[in-house]
Coordinates of C-alpha atoms and ligand atoms in Angstrom, one line a residue:
M21 CA -32.1 -26.3 24.7
K22 CA -32.3 -28.5 27.8
K23 CA -34.4 -26.3 30.6
K24 CA -34.6 -26.9 34.1
I25 CA -38.1 -27.1 35.4
L26 CA -40.0 -27.4 38.6
V27 CA -43.7 -28.9 38.3
T28 CA -45.5 -28.3 41.7
G29 CA -48.3 -30.7 42.1
G30 CA -46.4 -32.9 39.6
A31 CA -47.8 -36.2 41.0
G32 CA -51.3 -35.1 40.4
F33 CA -53.6 -35.8 37.3
I34 CA -52.5 -33.0 35.2
G35 CA -48.9 -32.7 36.8
S36 CA -48.2 -36.3 35.8
H37 CA -49.0 -35.5 32.2
L38 CA -46.8 -32.5 32.2
C39 CA -43.7 -34.0 33.7
E40 CA -43.9 -36.8 31.1
R41 CA -44.2 -34.5 28.1
L42 CA -41.7 -31.9 29.5
L43 CA -39.3 -35.0 30.3
N44 CA -39.8 -36.4 26.5
E45 CA -38.9 -32.9 25.1
G46 CA -35.4 -33.3 26.6
N47 CA -35.9 -31.0 29.7
E48 CA -34.8 -31.5 33.7
V49 CA -37.9 -32.2 35.6
A50 CA -38.2 -31.6 39.4
C51 CA -41.5 -32.8 40.5
L52 CA -42.8 -31.2 43.8
D53 CA -45.5 -32.6 45.6
N54 CA -47.2 -33.6 49.1
Y55 CA -49.1 -36.3 48.0
F56 CA -52.5 -35.0 49.2
T57 CA -54.3 -36.0 46.2
G58 CA -51.6 -37.3 43.9
Q59 CA -49.9 -40.5 43.8
K60 CA -46.5 -42.0 43.2
R61 CA -48.2 -44.4 40.6
N62 CA -48.6 -41.3 38.4
I63 CA -44.8 -40.8 37.9
I64 CA -43.6 -44.2 39.0
H65 CA -42.3 -45.0 35.3
L66 CA -40.4 -41.7 35.2
L67 CA -38.1 -42.6 38.4
D68 CA -35.4 -44.4 36.1
N69 CA -35.0 -41.3 34.1
P70 CA -31.7 -39.4 35.3
Y71 CA -33.3 -36.1 34.3
F72 CA -36.3 -36.6 36.6
E73 CA -36.3 -35.7 40.5
L74 CA -39.0 -36.4 43.0
I75 CA -39.3 -33.9 45.9
R76 CA -41.7 -34.4 48.8
H77 CA -42.7 -31.0 49.8
D78 CA -45.7 -28.9 51.0
I79 CA -45.8 -25.5 48.9
T80 CA -47.4 -23.4 51.6
M81 CA -43.7 -24.0 53.1
P82 CA -40.8 -22.2 50.9
Y83 CA -38.7 -24.1 49.0
F84 CA -35.6 -23.5 47.1
I85 CA -34.2 -24.8 44.0
E86 CA -32.4 -23.4 40.8
V87 CA -34.5 -23.5 37.7
D88 CA -35.3 -22.1 34.5
E89 CA -39.2 -22.5 34.7
I90 CA -41.9 -22.9 37.4
Y91 CA -45.4 -24.6 36.4
N92 CA -47.4 -24.1 39.6
L93 CA -49.9 -26.8 39.9
A94 CA -50.2 -27.5 43.4
C95 CA -53.7 -27.5 44.6
P96 CA -56.4 -29.9 45.2
A97 CA -58.7 -29.8 42.3
S98 CA -61.8 -31.8 42.8
P99 CA -64.5 -30.1 45.3
I100 CA -64.6 -33.3 47.6
Y101 CA -61.0 -32.9 48.0
Y102 CA -60.8 -28.8 48.1
Q103 CA -63.6 -28.6 50.4
Y104 CA -62.1 -31.3 53.0
N105 CA -59.8 -28.6 54.5
P106 CA -60.6 -25.6 53.2
I107 CA -58.2 -23.5 55.3
K108 CA -55.5 -25.6 53.8
T109 CA -56.9 -25.2 50.2
I110 CA -56.6 -21.4 50.8
K111 CA -53.2 -21.6 52.2
T112 CA -52.0 -23.9 49.3
S113 CA -53.4 -21.3 46.6
V114 CA -52.1 -18.2 48.5
S115 CA -49.1 -18.7 50.5
G116 CA -48.2 -21.5 47.9
A117 CA -48.2 -18.7 44.9
I118 CA -46.3 -16.4 47.3
N119 CA -43.6 -19.0 48.0
M120 CA -43.4 -19.7 44.3
L121 CA -43.4 -16.5 43.1
G122 CA -40.8 -15.4 45.9
L123 CA -38.5 -18.3 44.5
A124 CA -39.1 -16.9 40.9
K125 CA -38.0 -13.5 41.7
R126 CA -35.0 -14.5 43.3
I127 CA -33.8 -17.0 40.7
K128 CA -35.3 -15.2 37.8
A129 CA -37.3 -17.9 36.9
K130 CA -40.7 -17.8 34.5
V131 CA -43.6 -19.1 36.5
L132 CA -46.8 -20.3 35.1
Q133 CA -50.2 -20.4 37.4
A134 CA -52.8 -23.2 36.8
S135 CA -55.6 -21.0 37.4
T136 CA -59.5 -22.1 36.7
S137 CA -62.6 -21.3 35.2
E138 CA -63.9 -21.3 38.5
V139 CA -62.7 -17.8 39.0
Y140 CA -65.9 -17.0 36.6
G141 CA -68.0 -18.8 39.8
D142 CA -71.5 -19.3 38.4
P143 CA -71.2 -17.2 35.4
E144 CA -74.0 -14.9 33.9
I145 CA -72.0 -14.3 31.0
H146 CA -71.9 -17.2 28.3
P147 CA -69.3 -18.4 26.9
Q148 CA -66.9 -16.8 29.3
P149 CA -64.2 -14.6 27.8
E150 CA -60.7 -13.6 30.0
S151 CA -62.5 -10.1 30.3
Y152 CA -65.3 -11.5 32.5
W153 CA -64.9 -10.7 36.3
G154 CA -67.0 -13.4 37.2
H155 CA -69.7 -14.2 39.8
V156 CA -68.3 -15.9 43.0
N157 CA -69.8 -16.3 46.2
P158 CA -67.0 -15.2 48.6
I159 CA -68.4 -17.1 51.8
G160 CA -69.9 -20.5 49.9
T161 CA -68.4 -23.9 49.9
R162 CA -66.1 -23.2 46.6
A163 CA -64.9 -20.2 47.9
C164 CA -62.0 -21.5 49.3
Y165 CA -60.8 -22.7 46.1
D166 CA -62.5 -20.0 43.8
E167 CA -61.0 -17.0 46.0
G168 CA -57.9 -18.7 46.4
K169 CA -57.1 -19.0 42.6
R170 CA -58.5 -15.3 42.4
C171 CA -56.0 -14.1 45.0
A172 CA -53.2 -16.2 43.5
E173 CA -53.7 -14.4 39.9
S174 CA -53.9 -11.1 41.8
L175 CA -50.6 -11.9 43.4
F176 CA -49.0 -13.2 40.1
V177 CA -50.1 -9.9 38.3
N178 CA -48.6 -7.9 41.1
Y179 CA -45.1 -9.6 41.4
H180 CA -45.1 -9.0 37.5
K181 CA -46.0 -5.3 38.1
Q182 CA -43.7 -4.8 41.1
N183 CA -41.1 -7.0 41.0
N184 CA -40.9 -7.9 36.9
V185 CA -41.4 -11.5 37.6
R186 CA -42.0 -13.2 34.4
I187 CA -45.4 -14.6 34.7
K188 CA -48.0 -16.9 32.6
I189 CA -51.8 -17.1 34.0
I190 CA -53.8 -20.2 32.4
R191 CA -57.5 -20.4 33.0
I192 CA -58.1 -24.3 32.8
F193 CA -61.5 -25.4 32.1
N194 CA -62.5 -28.9 33.1
T195 CA -60.0 -31.3 31.9
Y196 CA -60.3 -35.5 32.3
G197 CA -58.3 -38.4 31.2
P198 CA -56.3 -41.3 32.1
K199 CA -54.6 -40.8 35.6
M200 CA -57.4 -39.2 37.3
H201 CA -57.5 -40.7 40.8
P202 CA -60.9 -43.3 40.7
N203 CA -62.1 -41.6 43.5
D204 CA -61.0 -38.0 42.8
G205 CA -64.8 -37.2 43.0
R206 CA -65.2 -35.1 39.5
V207 CA -67.7 -36.1 37.4
V208 CA -66.0 -37.8 34.6
S209 CA -64.0 -40.4 36.5
N210 CA -67.2 -41.0 38.7
F211 CA -69.3 -42.0 36.0
I212 CA -66.8 -43.9 34.3
V213 CA -65.9 -45.9 37.8
Q214 CA -69.6 -46.5 38.4
A215 CA -70.4 -47.7 34.7
L216 CA -67.0 -50.1 34.6
K217 CA -68.3 -51.4 38.2
G218 CA -71.7 -51.8 37.2
E219 CA -72.8 -49.2 40.4
D220 CA -75.6 -46.4 40.0
I221 CA -74.5 -43.4 37.9
T222 CA -74.8 -40.5 40.2
I223 CA -76.2 -37.4 38.8
Y224 CA -76.2 -34.3 41.1
G225 CA -79.3 -32.2 40.4
D226 CA -81.5 -32.4 37.1
G227 CA -78.5 -33.0 35.1
K228 CA -79.2 -30.1 33.2
Q229 CA -76.2 -28.0 34.3
T230 CA -73.2 -28.1 31.5
R231 CA -69.6 -28.2 31.4
S232 CA -67.2 -28.3 28.5
F233 CA -64.8 -31.2 28.9
Q234 CA -61.1 -30.9 27.7
Y235 CA -59.1 -34.0 27.2
V236 CA -55.8 -33.7 28.9
D237 CA -53.2 -33.8 26.2
D238 CA -54.8 -30.8 24.7
L239 CA -54.4 -29.2 27.8
I240 CA -50.7 -29.9 28.1
E241 CA -50.2 -28.6 24.7
G242 CA -51.7 -25.3 25.7
M243 CA -50.1 -24.8 28.5
I244 CA -46.5 -25.6 27.2
K245 CA -47.4 -22.8 24.4
L246 CA -48.1 -20.3 26.8
M247 CA -45.0 -21.0 28.9
N248 CA -43.2 -20.1 25.5
T249 CA -45.0 -17.0 24.4
G250 CA -43.1 -13.6 24.3
E251 CA -42.2 -11.7 27.4
D252 CA -45.0 -9.2 27.2
F253 CA -47.8 -11.7 26.9
T254 CA -48.9 -13.0 30.5
G255 CA -52.4 -14.1 30.6
P256 CA -54.8 -14.9 31.8
V257 CA -56.1 -17.1 28.9
N258 CA -58.8 -19.7 28.8
V259 CA -57.8 -23.2 27.7
G260 CA -60.5 -25.5 27.4
N261 CA -62.4 -27.4 24.9
P262 CA -66.0 -25.1 23.8
D263 CA -68.0 -28.3 23.0
E264 CA -70.8 -27.9 25.9
F265 CA -72.8 -30.8 27.2
T266 CA -75.3 -31.4 30.0
M267 CA -74.2 -34.0 32.7
L268 CA -77.3 -36.2 31.7
E269 CA -75.8 -36.3 28.2
L270 CA -72.3 -37.2 29.6
A271 CA -73.8 -40.0 31.8
Q272 CA -75.6 -41.1 28.7
K273 CA -72.3 -41.0 26.8
V274 CA -70.6 -42.9 29.2
K275 CA -73.3 -45.7 29.4
E276 CA -73.1 -46.0 25.7
L277 CA -69.4 -46.3 25.4
T278 CA -68.9 -48.5 28.3
G279 CA -72.0 -50.9 27.6
T280 CA -72.8 -50.7 31.2
K281 CA -76.1 -51.8 32.6
S282 CA -75.8 -49.3 35.4
K283 CA -78.6 -47.0 36.1
I284 CA -78.7 -43.3 36.2
V285 CA -79.7 -41.7 39.6
Y286 CA -80.5 -38.4 40.9
Q287 CA -79.0 -36.8 43.8
P288 CA -79.1 -33.4 45.4
L289 CA -77.1 -30.9 43.7
P290 CA -74.4 -29.7 45.9
A291 CA -74.4 -25.9 47.0
D292 CA -73.2 -23.0 44.4
D293 CA -72.6 -25.6 41.6
P294 CA -72.4 -23.4 38.6
M295 CA -75.3 -24.1 36.2
Q296 CA -73.4 -23.5 32.5
R297 CA -69.6 -23.3 31.7
K298 CA -68.1 -23.0 28.3
P299 CA -64.7 -21.3 27.5
D300 CA -64.5 -18.5 25.0
I301 CA -60.9 -19.5 23.5
T302 CA -60.8 -16.9 20.8
L303 CA -57.5 -15.4 23.1
A304 CA -55.9 -18.9 23.2
K305 CA -56.6 -19.4 19.4
K306 CA -54.9 -16.0 18.4
V307 CA -51.9 -15.8 20.6
L308 CA -51.0 -19.5 21.3
N309 CA -52.3 -20.5 18.1
W310 CA -54.1 -23.4 19.9
E311 CA -57.4 -25.0 19.7
P312 CA -58.5 -28.8 21.2
K313 CA -58.0 -31.5 18.7
I314 CA -59.7 -34.3 20.6
N315 CA -63.4 -34.4 21.2
L316 CA -65.5 -36.0 24.0
E317 CA -66.0 -39.3 22.5
E318 CA -62.6 -39.9 21.5
G319 CA -61.3 -38.7 24.9
L320 CA -63.8 -40.6 26.5
I321 CA -62.5 -44.1 25.0
K322 CA -59.2 -43.4 25.8
T323 CA -60.0 -42.8 29.4
I324 CA -62.3 -45.7 29.8
E325 CA -59.2 -47.8 28.6
Y326 CA -57.4 -46.5 31.3
F327 CA -59.8 -47.2 34.2
K328 CA -60.4 -50.7 32.7
S329 CA -57.0 -51.3 33.6
I330 CA -57.0 -50.3 37.2
V331 CA -60.6 -50.7 38.5
Ligands
NAD133 P1 -54.9 -33.1 41.1 O1 -55.7 -33.1 42.4 O2 -54.8 -34.6 40.5 O3 -53.5 -32.5 41.3 C1 -53.2 -31.6 42.3 C2 -51.5 -31.9 43.1 O4 -51.2 -31.1 43.5 C3 -51.5 -33.3 43.6 O5 -50.5 -34.0 43.4 C4 -51.3 -32.8 45.2 O6 -51.1 -33.8 46.3 C5 -50.9 -31.7 45.1 N1 -50.9 -30.8 46.4 C6 -52.2 -30.3 46.7 N2 -51.6 -29.4 47.5 C7 -50.3 -29.4 47.6 C8 -49.2 -28.7 48.7 N3 -49.7 -27.9 49.7 N4 -48.2 -28.7 48.4 C9 -47.7 -29.5 47.5 N5 -48.7 -30.4 46.7 C10 -49.5 -30.1 46.7 O7 -55.5 -32.0 40.5 P2 -55.4 -31.8 39.0 O8 -56.5 -32.0 38.0 O9 -54.0 -32.5 38.2 O10 -55.1 -29.9 39.2 C11 -54.0 -29.6 38.8 C12 -53.9 -28.2 38.8 O11 -54.7 -27.6 37.7 C13 -54.6 -27.5 40.0 O12 -54.1 -26.4 40.6 C14 -56.0 -27.0 39.5 O13 -56.6 -26.2 40.4 C15 -55.9 -26.8 38.3 N6 -57.0 -27.0 37.4 C16 -57.7 -28.6 37.0 C17 -58.8 -28.3 36.4 C18 -59.1 -29.8 36.0 O14 -60.1 -29.8 35.3 N7 -58.5 -30.8 36.2 C19 -59.3 -27.2 36.0 C20 -59.2 -26.3 36.5 C21 -58.1 -26.1 37.1
UDP134 N1 -71.5 -34.1 39.1 C1 -72.6 -35.1 38.9 N2 -72.3 -36.3 39.5 C2 -71.2 -36.7 40.0 C3 -69.9 -35.6 40.1 C4 -70.4 -34.6 39.8 O1 -73.6 -34.6 38.5 O2 -70.8 -37.9 40.3 C5 -71.6 -32.9 38.4 C6 -71.5 -31.7 39.6 O3 -72.5 -31.3 40.3 C7 -71.3 -30.6 38.6 C8 -70.3 -31.3 37.3 O4 -71.0 -32.6 37.5 O5 -72.7 -30.0 38.3 C9 -69.1 -31.0 37.4 O6 -68.5 -31.6 38.4 P1 -66.8 -31.5 38.5 O7 -66.7 -31.9 40.2 O8 -66.3 -32.7 37.8 O9 -66.3 -30.3 38.4 P2 -66.8 -28.7 38.7 O10 -67.8 -28.5 39.2 O11 -65.9 -28.3 39.5 O12 -66.5 -27.9 37.4

């Protein structure tokens, strides 16, 4: 059945993949974005589709539309951009969540929150299950994002309990793929762009910190499956790839796959940078019948092809 769906942050990296997939499944999609980190280039190919609508709007301000489902993705995700204007980042997460939940309540839509593994902060438990409360510095440089997302989760849970709003919370772990902005600042896009330009590959710290990288198609599959779960399941649920790599291993892999002559250089580690991160995906396997299918090498090859076409 054709659904009307609102995707906030739809012109961003993940949002643009989601809009495309929802349209391909025969839905009507409204893409809302203020273009802070998103780009029209990501969704320009969808503009000819009569079931696609583009809305320039900032979710810190209320917005009204009639839809069946809302995917709330609007929020800068790269540390450089979310730290550029920390107060605005908090407003986007918190006021944005209030506006989208208020809308969902009024029009009786189902609403999914793009939360993050950052709610676990610099974790003391490894891998991280949903039951872990996290280890976040509330006054650190990453707090505007981490605490904003934690408060948004709390708002979602309370709109559900108090007002019966149908909610879903997904905790997304590091995701990469085509359509990341070349200057986004996150590690996968940085390393690939540096390698393709023959520039130094910048490792922050000693490169022993770990992340678990998920290819974007796997995430989109998990996100849609979560939206379609039964009424009683709200999450939060981790969606990520449990294969864990150090940043040094990632840099070496990018060097090998691009064949670059770039040198690896070391720069200072940013404050509060988590030392390790890996999702426990037991719950996603059980409830969503989901697990990632694309390994790091396959995903990097596809992503390198994309950056070759634009760099
Ligand atoms: P992105 O920066 O590419 O996309 C975010 C989009 O939101 C952009 O198009 C931006 O212009 C838009 N936006 C920002 N503030 C807005 C506002 N106030 N009003 C309207 N639009 C606004 O980032 P992404 O990687 O696509 O992330 C999408 C969502 O997924 C974010 O909520 C992020 O926190 C979450 N997430 C991403 C990752 C990841 O690894 N990519 C991991 C965890 C969570
Ligand atoms: N990082 C790095 N070089 C870069 C960009 C990032 O070594 O050019 C490191 C960063 O310090 C962190 C890891 O890579 O330890 C992942 O960073 P990213 O910003 O992609 O995601 P997050 O820290 O939010 O997980």
